[in-house]
């Protein structure tokens, strides 16, 4: 590169008038106006990039990537009762969706049955209500579980919901070794960001490693965890924080699995990840590429994994809910399309595109169809799936990928200094870092350093909402409760009590709890009853307030 020519350009650039704007990424990472070969001077193609499907996987986890198979189009969906959600899944599959993703309501997420006083008014509102195996059977009625992969966004009660899924498959005649899917099961990010916990860290981690062990022997194609940066980002983190905190959680799960007596290669191939796709196009692409490289290096070099499948960081992406605006909601279609494009250019394995109305309510059929069509247009119309990792070699993208890795490494060192992820949670480290970043972001919007179309500029003062909104009929709560109470009358209550008592006993041993939970589920013990046994034995997590 000719330094003299560069200097000449730089001088002209410095003296020229510029737009009054913040030239940083959306996360506030300073960026240069121009990148040149000098920014990637130490770049080593074989070491830093390599080939798709080859270490360190910067260019993607599969040799053929989307030329072999497109990403899974997996819209997160669920509302009201199992019956309504089952209809929505069948609708989405009929429209070309290629995987399922279940959203549960708040009582289910918190381990309460629909007739618990704390569930009042919340049944079926933000997802589907699942109280027992009976609901799960209805949820997947007519959907062959050996043919579709299902993700379930469930964390503290993951062991119970997963057992219900396995038992539903048994009823369909599908053996567990044929099941494919994912449970989110990521409690660390709950303590850090989303706050839907039940038990304290120790028993929570034990349940997770019990799942790793059970899956290895009985459900080998299942992704046992979806280590999630999504919620960390939605809570206001920067892209670097999302990357670093998520991978740090990933390392903590690897260490927990090893400490529980597993060989790293027995469970690491089934760890999966979940990232946000925010608005800053290049920053997001760099984040995914850096994530794969960091994970592969750590797994091979630090954790000594030998199976190349343990080195792969496979991830789902959801476009950023927090980037959507209630104002001029149709604009959200465009935001989502750019975010989804970043996820695809970053090599995602699975994708949810938000519907334009998700900032206001759960999506209508029309809104979710447009969101799915957005993925289909990216897949089939604009040519981006024909070349693998097409942005590789861009001075900017490679420099930003390196920067992401460097900044993440600084965070890993800091977390280690604090004594690891759990200690850092106790000290409020993540929570404070995220809060500070969220504050900075909001300040940038309030001061108009960052423009949000329709919110702080190009505002329509006379705007009236003219899109349809999905309303959940409040009567569904009574229907759900009535069905649950009928189930309690009709099931074999003696057997239920026996199974719950066996689980209680096992909770105080080092036995794997999954077989006990499966037995409880099979005789129609409810989610709330099973979780209550564990609440009694394990206690509940209480967050230390931080000021
Ligand atoms: C916001 C909201 C909330 O807060 O409530 C949420 O959390 S919503 C959260 C929603 N979360 C989710 O939806 C999570 C979704 N996650 C997943 O689906 C998984 O964990 C995933 C990321 C690993 C993706 O799994 P997937 O089954 O869809 O896709 P995969 O990439 O694994 O592909 C399926 C199979 O095809 C193979 N395959 C894929 N591509 C190729 C290719 N090019 N050549 C050869 N084989 C290929 C894979 O190896 C795999 O087989 P094999 O397995 O045999 O190797």
Coordinates of C-alpha atoms and ligand atoms in Angstrom, one line a residue:
X1 CA 0.0 0.0 0.0
X2 CA 1.3 3.4 -0.9
X3 CA 1.5 5.4 2.3
X4 CA 2.0 8.7 0.5
X5 CA -1.3 8.3 -1.4
X6 CA -3.1 7.4 1.8
X7 CA -1.7 10.5 3.6
X8 CA -2.8 12.7 0.7
X9 CA -6.3 11.4 0.9
X10 CA -6.3 11.6 4.7
X11 CA -5.4 15.3 4.6
X12 CA -8.1 16.1 2.1
X13 CA -10.6 14.1 4.2
X14 CA -9.6 15.9 7.4
X15 CA -10.1 19.3 5.9
X16 CA -13.4 18.5 4.3
X17 CA -16.8 19.3 5.9
X18 CA -18.6 16.4 7.4
X19 CA -22.0 15.4 8.4
X20 CA -22.7 16.1 12.1
X21 CA -23.1 12.5 13.2
X22 CA -21.5 10.0 15.6
X23 CA -19.2 7.9 13.6
X24 CA -19.3 4.8 15.8
X25 CA -21.1 1.5 15.5
X26 CA -24.5 1.3 17.1
X27 CA -22.7 -0.1 20.2
X28 CA -20.5 3.0 20.4
X29 CA -17.4 1.3 19.1
X30 CA -15.3 3.9 17.3
X31 CA -14.8 3.2 13.6
X32 CA -12.6 4.7 11.0
X33 CA -14.0 6.5 8.0
X34 CA -11.9 4.2 5.7
X35 CA -10.2 0.9 6.0
X36 CA -7.2 -0.1 4.0
X37 CA -4.8 -3.1 3.9
X38 CA -2.9 -1.4 6.7
X39 CA -5.8 -2.3 9.0
X40 CA -5.3 -6.0 8.4
X41 CA -1.5 -5.9 8.1
X42 CA -1.0 -9.0 10.4
X43 CA -3.8 -10.9 8.8
X44 CA -3.0 -14.6 8.3
X45 CA -5.6 -16.2 6.0
X46 CA -5.0 -19.8 7.0
X47 CA -4.8 -19.1 10.7
X48 CA -7.5 -16.5 11.1
X49 CA -10.0 -17.5 8.4
X50 CA -9.3 -20.8 6.8
X51 CA -12.2 -22.4 4.9
X52 CA -15.8 -23.0 5.6
X53 CA -16.2 -26.1 7.7
X54 CA -12.6 -25.9 8.7
X55 CA -10.9 -24.6 11.9
X56 CA -11.2 -21.9 13.1
X57 CA -14.6 -21.7 11.3
X58 CA -14.5 -17.9 10.9
X59 CA -16.1 -18.5 7.4
X60 CA -18.8 -20.8 8.7
X61 CA -19.4 -24.2 10.3
X62 CA -20.4 -26.2 7.2
X63 CA -18.2 -26.9 4.1
X64 CA -21.1 -26.0 1.8
X65 CA -23.0 -23.6 4.1
X66 CA -26.2 -22.5 2.4
X67 CA -25.3 -24.2 -0.9
X68 CA -25.8 -27.4 1.0
X69 CA -28.8 -26.4 3.1
X70 CA -30.4 -23.1 3.9
X71 CA -30.7 -21.9 7.5
X72 CA -33.7 -23.1 9.4
X73 CA -36.6 -20.6 9.2
X74 CA -37.9 -20.8 12.7
X75 CA -40.4 -18.2 13.8
X76 CA -40.8 -18.1 17.6
X77 CA -44.6 -18.5 18.2
X78 CA -47.1 -19.5 20.8
X79 CA -50.1 -17.9 22.4
X80 CA -53.4 -18.7 24.2
X81 CA -53.8 -22.5 24.7
X82 CA -52.1 -25.4 23.0
X83 CA -54.9 -25.7 20.5
X84 CA -54.5 -22.1 19.1
X85 CA -50.7 -22.5 19.0
X86 CA -51.0 -25.9 17.2
X87 CA -53.0 -24.1 14.5
X88 CA -50.4 -21.4 14.2
X89 CA -47.6 -24.0 13.9
X90 CA -49.5 -25.8 11.1
X91 CA -50.1 -22.5 9.4
X92 CA -46.4 -21.5 9.6
X93 CA -45.3 -24.9 8.3
X94 CA -47.8 -24.6 5.4
X95 CA -46.2 -21.3 4.5
X96 CA -42.7 -22.8 4.1
X97 CA -41.3 -22.4 7.7
X98 CA -38.7 -25.2 8.2
X99 CA -38.5 -25.5 12.0
X100 CA -40.7 -24.9 15.0
X101 CA -40.0 -22.6 18.0
X102 CA -42.3 -22.6 21.0
X103 CA -43.0 -19.4 23.1
X104 CA -44.4 -20.2 26.5
X105 CA -46.5 -17.9 28.7
X106 CA -45.1 -16.4 31.9
X107 CA -46.6 -18.9 34.4
X108 CA -45.0 -21.7 32.4
X109 CA -41.7 -19.9 32.3
X110 CA -41.8 -19.4 36.1
X111 CA -43.0 -23.0 36.8
X112 CA -46.5 -22.2 37.9
X113 CA -49.7 -24.0 36.8
X114 CA -52.4 -21.9 35.1
X115 CA -54.6 -22.0 38.3
X116 CA -51.8 -20.7 40.6
X117 CA -52.7 -17.3 42.1
X118 CA -49.5 -15.8 40.5
X119 CA -50.7 -16.9 37.1
X120 CA -53.9 -14.9 37.2
X121 CA -54.2 -12.7 34.1
X122 CA -51.1 -14.1 32.5
X123 CA -52.3 -17.4 31.1
X124 CA -51.6 -17.6 27.4
X125 CA -50.7 -13.9 27.0
X126 CA -47.1 -13.9 25.9
X127 CA -46.9 -17.5 24.8
X128 CA -48.7 -20.8 25.1
X129 CA -49.9 -22.2 28.5
X130 CA -48.4 -25.7 29.2
X131 CA -49.5 -27.3 32.4
X132 CA -49.1 -31.0 31.7
X133 CA -48.3 -33.6 29.1
X134 CA -51.9 -33.3 28.0
X135 CA -51.2 -29.7 26.8
X136 CA -48.0 -30.8 25.0
X137 CA -49.9 -33.6 23.2
X138 CA -52.4 -31.0 21.9
X139 CA -49.6 -28.6 21.0
X140 CA -48.0 -31.1 18.6
X141 CA -51.1 -32.9 17.5
X142 CA -50.7 -33.9 13.9
X143 CA -47.1 -32.7 13.8
X144 CA -44.8 -35.7 13.4
X145 CA -41.9 -35.1 15.9
X146 CA -39.5 -37.3 13.9
X147 CA -39.8 -34.9 11.0
X148 CA -39.5 -31.5 12.5
X149 CA -37.0 -29.9 14.8
X150 CA -38.4 -27.9 17.6
X151 CA -36.9 -25.2 19.7
X152 CA -38.4 -24.5 23.1
X153 CA -37.6 -21.3 24.9
X154 CA -37.7 -22.5 28.4
X155 CA -35.0 -22.0 31.1
X156 CA -35.6 -22.7 34.8
X157 CA -38.2 -25.4 34.1
X158 CA -36.4 -26.8 31.0
X159 CA -36.0 -30.3 32.5
X160 CA -39.7 -30.6 32.9
X161 CA -40.8 -29.2 29.5
X162 CA -38.2 -31.2 27.7
X163 CA -39.4 -34.4 29.5
X164 CA -43.0 -33.5 28.3
X165 CA -41.7 -33.3 24.8
X166 CA -39.9 -36.6 25.0
X167 CA -43.1 -38.2 26.5
X168 CA -45.2 -36.7 23.7
X169 CA -42.9 -38.2 21.2
X170 CA -43.3 -41.6 22.9
X171 CA -47.1 -41.3 22.5
X172 CA -46.5 -40.6 18.8
X173 CA -44.3 -43.7 18.6
X174 CA -41.2 -41.7 18.0
X175 CA -38.2 -42.9 20.1
X176 CA -36.1 -40.2 21.8
X177 CA -33.0 -40.9 19.8
X178 CA -34.8 -39.6 16.7
X179 CA -35.7 -36.3 18.2
X180 CA -34.1 -33.1 17.0
X181 CA -34.5 -29.7 18.5
X182 CA -33.2 -27.3 21.2
X183 CA -34.1 -26.3 24.7
X184 CA -32.9 -22.8 25.7
X185 CA -32.0 -24.1 29.2
X186 CA -29.6 -21.1 29.8
X187 CA -29.9 -20.1 33.4
X188 CA -26.8 -17.9 33.5
X189 CA -28.2 -15.3 31.2
X190 CA -31.4 -15.3 33.3
X191 CA -29.3 -14.2 36.3
X192 CA -27.5 -11.7 34.1
X193 CA -30.2 -10.2 32.0
X194 CA -33.7 -11.7 31.7
X195 CA -34.4 -12.6 35.3
X196 CA -36.7 -15.5 34.9
X197 CA -35.0 -17.8 37.4
X198 CA -36.4 -20.2 39.9
X199 CA -33.6 -22.1 41.7
X200 CA -30.3 -20.9 43.0
X201 CA -27.2 -21.4 40.7
X202 CA -26.0 -24.7 42.2
X203 CA -29.1 -26.9 41.7
X204 CA -29.8 -25.0 38.4
X205 CA -26.4 -26.0 37.0
X206 CA -26.9 -29.6 38.3
X207 CA -30.2 -29.8 36.3
X208 CA -28.3 -28.6 33.2
X209 CA -25.6 -31.1 33.5
X210 CA -28.2 -33.8 34.2
X211 CA -29.7 -32.8 30.9
X212 CA -26.3 -33.0 29.1
X213 CA -25.8 -36.6 30.5
X214 CA -29.3 -37.8 29.7
X215 CA -29.2 -36.4 26.2
X216 CA -25.8 -38.1 25.5
X217 CA -27.3 -41.5 26.1
X218 CA -31.0 -41.1 25.1
X219 CA -31.5 -38.0 23.0
X220 CA -28.2 -37.6 21.1
X221 CA -29.4 -35.3 18.3
X222 CA -30.8 -32.8 20.8
X223 CA -29.2 -29.4 21.3
X224 CA -29.2 -29.4 25.1
X225 CA -28.8 -25.7 25.6
X226 CA -29.0 -22.4 23.6
X227 CA -26.5 -20.2 25.2
X228 CA -28.1 -16.8 24.7
X229 CA -26.7 -13.4 24.0
X230 CA -30.1 -12.3 22.7
X231 CA -31.5 -11.2 26.0
X232 CA -28.2 -9.7 27.1
X233 CA -28.4 -7.5 24.1
X234 CA -32.1 -6.7 24.5
X235 CA -31.3 -5.6 28.1
X236 CA -29.1 -2.9 26.5
X237 CA -25.6 -4.4 26.1
X238 CA -23.2 -3.5 23.4
X239 CA -22.4 -6.0 20.7
X240 CA -19.0 -6.7 22.3
X241 CA -20.7 -7.4 25.7
X242 CA -23.2 -9.6 24.0
X243 CA -20.4 -11.6 22.4
X244 CA -18.1 -11.7 25.5
X245 CA -20.7 -12.5 28.1
X246 CA -22.4 -15.1 26.0
X247 CA -19.2 -17.0 25.3
X248 CA -18.1 -16.6 28.9
X249 CA -21.4 -18.3 29.9
X250 CA -20.6 -21.0 27.3
X251 CA -17.2 -21.6 28.9
X252 CA -18.9 -21.8 32.3
X253 CA -21.2 -24.6 31.0
X254 CA -18.3 -26.4 29.5
X255 CA -16.5 -26.3 32.9
X256 CA -19.7 -27.4 34.7
X257 CA -20.0 -30.4 32.3
X258 CA -16.4 -31.4 32.9
X259 CA -16.8 -30.9 36.7
X260 CA -19.9 -33.2 36.6
X261 CA -17.7 -36.0 35.2
X262 CA -18.4 -35.7 31.5
X263 CA -15.8 -35.8 28.8
X264 CA -15.9 -32.5 27.0
X265 CA -16.6 -34.3 23.6
X266 CA -19.6 -36.1 25.2
X267 CA -21.6 -32.9 25.4
X268 CA -19.9 -30.0 23.6
X269 CA -21.0 -31.0 20.1
X270 CA -24.6 -30.3 21.3
X271 CA -24.1 -26.9 22.9
X272 CA -25.7 -24.3 20.7
X273 CA -25.9 -20.5 20.8
X274 CA -28.4 -17.7 20.2
X275 CA -27.5 -14.2 19.1
X276 CA -29.2 -10.9 18.5
X277 CA -29.2 -9.3 15.0
X278 CA -29.2 -5.6 15.8
X279 CA -29.1 -2.7 13.4
X280 CA -25.4 -2.1 12.8
X281 CA -25.0 -4.3 9.8
X282 CA -21.2 -4.8 9.7
X283 CA -20.8 -4.9 13.5
X284 CA -23.2 -7.8 13.7
X285 CA -21.5 -9.7 10.9
X286 CA -18.2 -9.2 12.6
X287 CA -19.7 -10.4 15.9
X288 CA -20.8 -13.7 14.4
X289 CA -17.5 -14.4 12.7
X290 CA -15.5 -13.5 15.8
X291 CA -17.8 -15.7 17.9
X292 CA -17.0 -18.8 15.8
X293 CA -13.3 -18.2 15.8
X294 CA -13.0 -17.6 19.6
X295 CA -15.1 -20.6 20.4
X296 CA -13.2 -22.9 18.1
X297 CA -9.9 -21.8 19.5
X298 CA -10.9 -22.1 23.2
X299 CA -12.6 -25.5 22.7
X300 CA -9.5 -26.9 21.0
X301 CA -6.8 -25.2 22.9
X302 CA -8.1 -24.6 26.4
X303 CA -10.7 -27.3 26.9
X304 CA -8.8 -29.9 24.8
X305 CA -11.8 -31.0 22.9
X306 CA -10.7 -33.5 20.2
X307 CA -14.0 -34.0 18.3
X308 CA -14.2 -31.2 15.7
X309 CA -17.9 -31.0 16.3
X310 CA -17.1 -29.7 19.8
X311 CA -15.3 -26.7 18.1
X312 CA -18.3 -25.5 16.2
X313 CA -20.3 -22.5 17.3
X314 CA -23.7 -23.1 15.8
X315 CA -26.2 -20.4 16.4
X316 CA -29.8 -19.2 16.0
X317 CA -30.4 -15.5 15.4
X318 CA -33.4 -13.3 16.2
X319 CA -33.6 -9.8 14.8
X320 CA -33.5 -7.2 17.6
X321 CA -36.9 -6.7 19.2
X322 CA -35.4 -3.6 21.0
X323 CA -34.7 -2.0 17.6
X324 CA -38.4 -2.0 16.6
X325 CA -40.6 1.1 17.1
X326 CA -44.2 1.5 18.1
X327 CA -44.2 4.5 15.9
X328 CA -44.8 3.9 12.2
X329 CA -44.6 0.1 12.8
X330 CA -44.5 -0.8 9.1
X331 CA -40.9 0.6 9.1
X332 CA -40.0 -2.4 11.3
X333 CA -40.3 -4.6 8.2
X334 CA -37.3 -2.8 6.7
X335 CA -35.3 -2.8 9.9
X336 CA -35.9 -6.5 10.3
X337 CA -34.9 -7.3 6.7
X338 CA -31.5 -5.6 7.2
X339 CA -30.9 -7.3 10.5
X340 CA -31.8 -10.7 9.0
X341 CA -29.5 -10.1 6.1
X342 CA -26.6 -9.5 8.6
X343 CA -27.5 -12.8 10.3
X344 CA -27.3 -14.6 7.0
X345 CA -24.1 -12.9 5.9
X346 CA -22.8 -13.9 9.3
X347 CA -23.6 -17.6 8.7
X348 CA -26.5 -18.2 11.0
X349 CA -27.9 -21.8 11.3
X350 CA -31.5 -20.8 12.2
X351 CA -33.4 -17.5 12.1
X352 CA -36.4 -15.7 13.5
X353 CA -37.4 -12.5 11.8
X354 CA -39.5 -10.2 14.0
X355 CA -42.9 -9.2 12.8
X356 CA -43.6 -5.5 12.4
X357 CA -46.2 -5.6 15.2
X358 CA -44.1 -7.4 17.9
X359 CA -43.4 -4.1 19.7
X360 CA -47.2 -3.8 20.3
X361 CA -48.5 -7.4 20.7
X362 CA -47.9 -11.0 19.6
X363 CA -47.9 -11.1 15.8
X364 CA -51.0 -11.5 13.7
X365 CA -51.0 -14.1 10.9
X366 CA -50.5 -11.4 8.3
X367 CA -47.5 -9.8 10.1
X368 CA -45.7 -13.1 10.8
X369 CA -46.2 -14.1 7.1
X370 CA -44.4 -11.0 6.0
X371 CA -41.6 -11.7 8.4
X372 CA -41.3 -15.3 7.1
X373 CA -41.4 -14.0 3.5
X374 CA -38.5 -11.6 4.4
X375 CA -36.4 -14.7 5.1
X376 CA -37.6 -16.4 1.9
X377 CA -36.7 -13.3 -0.2
X378 CA -33.2 -13.3 1.3
X379 CA -32.9 -17.0 0.7
X380 CA -34.1 -17.1 -2.9
X381 CA -34.2 -13.7 -4.6
X382 CA -31.1 -11.6 -3.8
X383 CA -28.2 -13.9 -4.5
X384 CA -26.6 -13.8 -1.1
X385 CA -26.8 -17.6 -0.5
X386 CA -24.7 -18.5 -3.6
X387 CA -21.3 -17.5 -2.2
X388 CA -20.1 -18.5 1.2
X389 CA -19.0 -15.7 3.7
X390 CA -19.0 -13.1 0.8
X391 CA -17.7 -10.3 3.0
X392 CA -14.5 -12.0 3.9
X393 CA -11.4 -10.1 2.9
X394 CA -13.2 -6.7 3.3
X395 CA -10.6 -4.6 5.2
X396 CA -13.4 -3.2 7.3
X397 CA -15.1 -6.5 8.2
X398 CA -11.9 -8.3 8.9
X399 CA -10.6 -5.4 11.1
X400 CA -13.9 -5.3 12.9
X401 CA -13.9 -9.1 13.4
X402 CA -10.4 -8.8 14.9
X403 CA -11.5 -5.9 17.1
X404 CA -14.5 -7.9 18.4
X405 CA -12.2 -10.7 19.3
X406 CA -9.7 -8.5 21.1
X407 CA -12.4 -6.7 23.1
X408 CA -14.1 -10.0 24.0
X409 CA -10.7 -11.3 25.3
X410 CA -10.4 -8.3 27.5
X411 CA -13.8 -9.1 29.1
X412 CA -12.8 -12.8 29.5
X413 CA -9.7 -11.7 31.4
X414 CA -11.8 -9.4 33.6
X415 CA -14.4 -12.1 34.3
X416 CA -11.6 -14.5 35.3
X417 CA -10.1 -11.9 37.6
X418 CA -13.5 -11.6 39.3
X419 CA -13.5 -15.3 40.0
X420 CA -15.6 -16.6 37.0
X421 CA -19.1 -16.1 35.7
X422 CA -21.1 -16.9 38.9
X423 CA -18.9 -14.7 41.1
X424 CA -19.2 -11.9 38.5
X425 CA -23.0 -12.3 38.7
X426 CA -22.9 -12.1 42.5
X427 CA -20.9 -8.9 42.3
X428 CA -23.3 -7.4 39.8
X429 CA -20.6 -7.0 37.2
X430 CA -22.6 -7.9 34.1
X431 CA -25.7 -6.2 35.3
X432 CA -23.7 -2.9 35.8
X433 CA -21.9 -3.1 32.5
X434 CA -25.2 -3.6 30.7
X435 CA -27.0 -0.9 32.5
X436 CA -24.2 1.6 31.7
X437 CA -24.3 0.6 28.0
X438 CA -28.1 0.9 27.9
X439 CA -27.8 4.4 29.5
X440 CA -25.3 5.5 26.9
X441 CA -27.5 4.3 24.1
X442 CA -30.6 6.1 25.4
X443 CA -28.5 9.3 25.8
X444 CA -27.4 9.0 22.2
X445 CA -31.1 8.8 21.1
X446 CA -32.3 11.6 23.4
X447 CA -29.6 13.9 22.2
X448 CA -30.3 12.9 18.6
X449 CA -26.7 11.8 18.1
X450 CA -28.4 8.6 16.9
X451 CA -31.4 9.0 14.7
X452 CA -34.3 6.6 15.0
X453 CA -36.7 7.2 12.1
X454 CA -40.2 8.0 13.3
X455 CA -39.1 8.4 16.9
X456 CA -36.7 11.3 17.2
X457 CA -36.8 12.4 13.5
X458 CA -39.3 12.2 10.6
X459 CA -42.0 12.0 13.3
X460 CA -45.6 11.9 12.1
X461 CA -47.5 14.0 14.7
X462 CA -50.9 12.9 13.4
X463 CA -50.0 9.2 13.2
X464 CA -52.8 6.8 13.9
X465 CA -52.2 3.1 14.4
X466 CA -53.7 1.4 11.4
X467 CA -52.3 -2.2 11.6
X468 CA -54.3 -5.1 13.0
X469 CA -53.4 -6.2 16.5
X470 CA -53.7 -9.8 17.9
X471 CA -55.9 -9.9 21.0
X472 CA -55.9 -12.8 23.3
X473 CA -59.4 -13.7 24.5
X474 CA -59.4 -13.5 28.3
X475 CA -61.8 -16.5 28.4
X476 CA -59.0 -18.8 27.4
X477 CA -57.6 -18.6 31.0
X478 CA -60.9 -20.0 32.4
X479 CA -60.9 -22.8 29.7
X480 CA -57.3 -23.7 30.5
X481 CA -57.9 -23.7 34.3
X482 CA -61.1 -25.9 33.8
X483 CA -59.2 -28.4 31.7
X484 CA -56.3 -28.5 34.2
X485 CA -58.8 -29.2 37.1
X486 CA -60.5 -31.9 35.1
X487 CA -57.1 -33.5 34.5
X488 CA -56.4 -33.5 38.2
X489 CA -59.7 -35.3 38.9
X490 CA -59.2 -37.9 36.2
X491 CA -55.6 -38.9 36.4
X492 CA -54.1 -41.6 38.7
X493 CA -53.4 -39.4 41.7
X494 CA -51.8 -42.2 43.7
X495 CA -49.3 -42.7 40.9
X496 CA -48.7 -38.9 40.7
X497 CA -48.0 -38.8 44.5
X498 CA -45.6 -41.7 44.2
X499 CA -43.6 -40.2 41.4
X500 CA -43.4 -36.8 43.0
X501 CA -42.2 -38.5 46.2
X502 CA -39.5 -40.4 44.3
X503 CA -38.4 -37.1 42.7
X504 CA -38.2 -35.4 46.1
X505 CA -36.0 -38.2 47.4
X506 CA -33.7 -38.2 44.4
X507 CA -33.3 -34.4 44.6
X508 CA -31.2 -35.0 47.7
X509 CA -29.0 -37.6 46.1
X510 CA -26.6 -37.2 43.2
X511 CA -28.8 -39.3 40.9
X512 CA -29.6 -37.9 37.5
X513 CA -33.1 -36.2 37.9
X514 CA -34.3 -36.5 34.4
X515 CA -35.6 -40.1 34.6
X516 CA -37.5 -39.1 37.7
X517 CA -39.0 -36.0 36.1
X518 CA -39.9 -38.1 33.0
X519 CA -41.8 -40.5 35.3
X520 CA -43.7 -37.6 36.9
X521 CA -44.6 -36.2 33.5
X522 CA -45.7 -39.5 32.0
X523 CA -48.5 -39.9 34.7
X524 CA -49.6 -36.3 34.1
X525 CA -48.1 -34.6 37.2
X526 CA -48.3 -30.9 36.3
X527 CA -45.4 -28.5 35.7
X528 CA -46.3 -26.6 38.9
X529 CA -46.4 -29.8 41.0
X530 CA -43.0 -31.0 39.7
X531 CA -41.4 -27.6 40.1
X532 CA -42.8 -27.2 43.6
X533 CA -41.0 -30.4 44.7
X534 CA -37.8 -28.9 43.5
X535 CA -38.6 -25.5 45.0
X536 CA -39.0 -27.2 48.3
X537 CA -35.8 -29.1 48.1
X538 CA -33.5 -26.5 46.3
X539 CA -34.9 -23.2 47.5
X540 CA -35.4 -20.1 45.4
X541 CA -32.8 -17.7 44.0
X542 CA -32.9 -14.2 45.5
X543 CA -31.0 -11.5 43.7
X544 CA -28.8 -9.2 45.8
X545 CA -30.0 -5.6 45.2
X546 CA -27.2 -3.4 43.8
X547 CA -27.1 0.3 44.2
Ligands
LIG1 C1 -36.6 -13.7 22.5 C2 -37.3 -14.9 23.0 C3 -37.6 -14.8 24.5 O1 -36.9 -14.2 25.2 O2 -38.6 -15.4 24.9 C4 -36.4 -16.1 22.8 O3 -35.6 -16.5 23.6 S1 -36.7 -16.9 21.3 C5 -35.5 -18.1 21.2 C6 -35.8 -19.1 20.1 N1 -34.6 -20.0 20.0 C7 -34.4 -20.8 19.0 O4 -35.3 -20.8 18.1 C8 -33.2 -21.6 18.9 C9 -33.0 -22.4 17.7 N2 -31.8 -23.2 17.8 C10 -31.6 -24.2 17.0 O5 -32.4 -24.5 16.1 C11 -30.3 -25.0 17.1 O6 -29.8 -24.8 18.4 C12 -29.3 -24.6 16.1 C13 -28.9 -23.1 16.2 C14 -28.0 -25.5 16.3 C15 -29.8 -24.8 14.7 O7 -30.3 -26.1 14.5 P1 -31.0 -26.6 13.2 O8 -31.4 -28.0 13.4 O9 -32.1 -25.6 12.9 O10 -30.0 -26.4 12.1 P2 -28.6 -27.1 11.8 O11 -27.6 -26.2 11.2 O12 -28.1 -27.8 13.0 O13 -29.0 -28.1 10.6 C16 -29.7 -29.3 10.8 C17 -28.9 -30.5 10.3 O14 -28.5 -30.3 9.0 C18 -27.0 -30.3 8.9 N3 -26.6 -29.3 8.0 C19 -26.9 -28.0 8.0 N4 -26.3 -27.4 6.9 C20 -25.6 -28.3 6.3 C21 -24.7 -28.3 5.1 N5 -24.5 -27.2 4.5 N6 -24.2 -29.4 4.8 C22 -24.4 -30.6 5.5 N7 -25.2 -30.6 6.5 C23 -25.8 -29.5 7.0 C24 -26.6 -30.0 10.3 O15 -25.3 -30.5 10.6 C25 -27.6 -30.7 11.2 O16 -27.4 -32.1 11.3 P3 -26.7 -32.7 12.6 O17 -27.5 -32.1 13.8 O18 -26.9 -34.1 12.5 O19 -25.3 -32.2 12.6

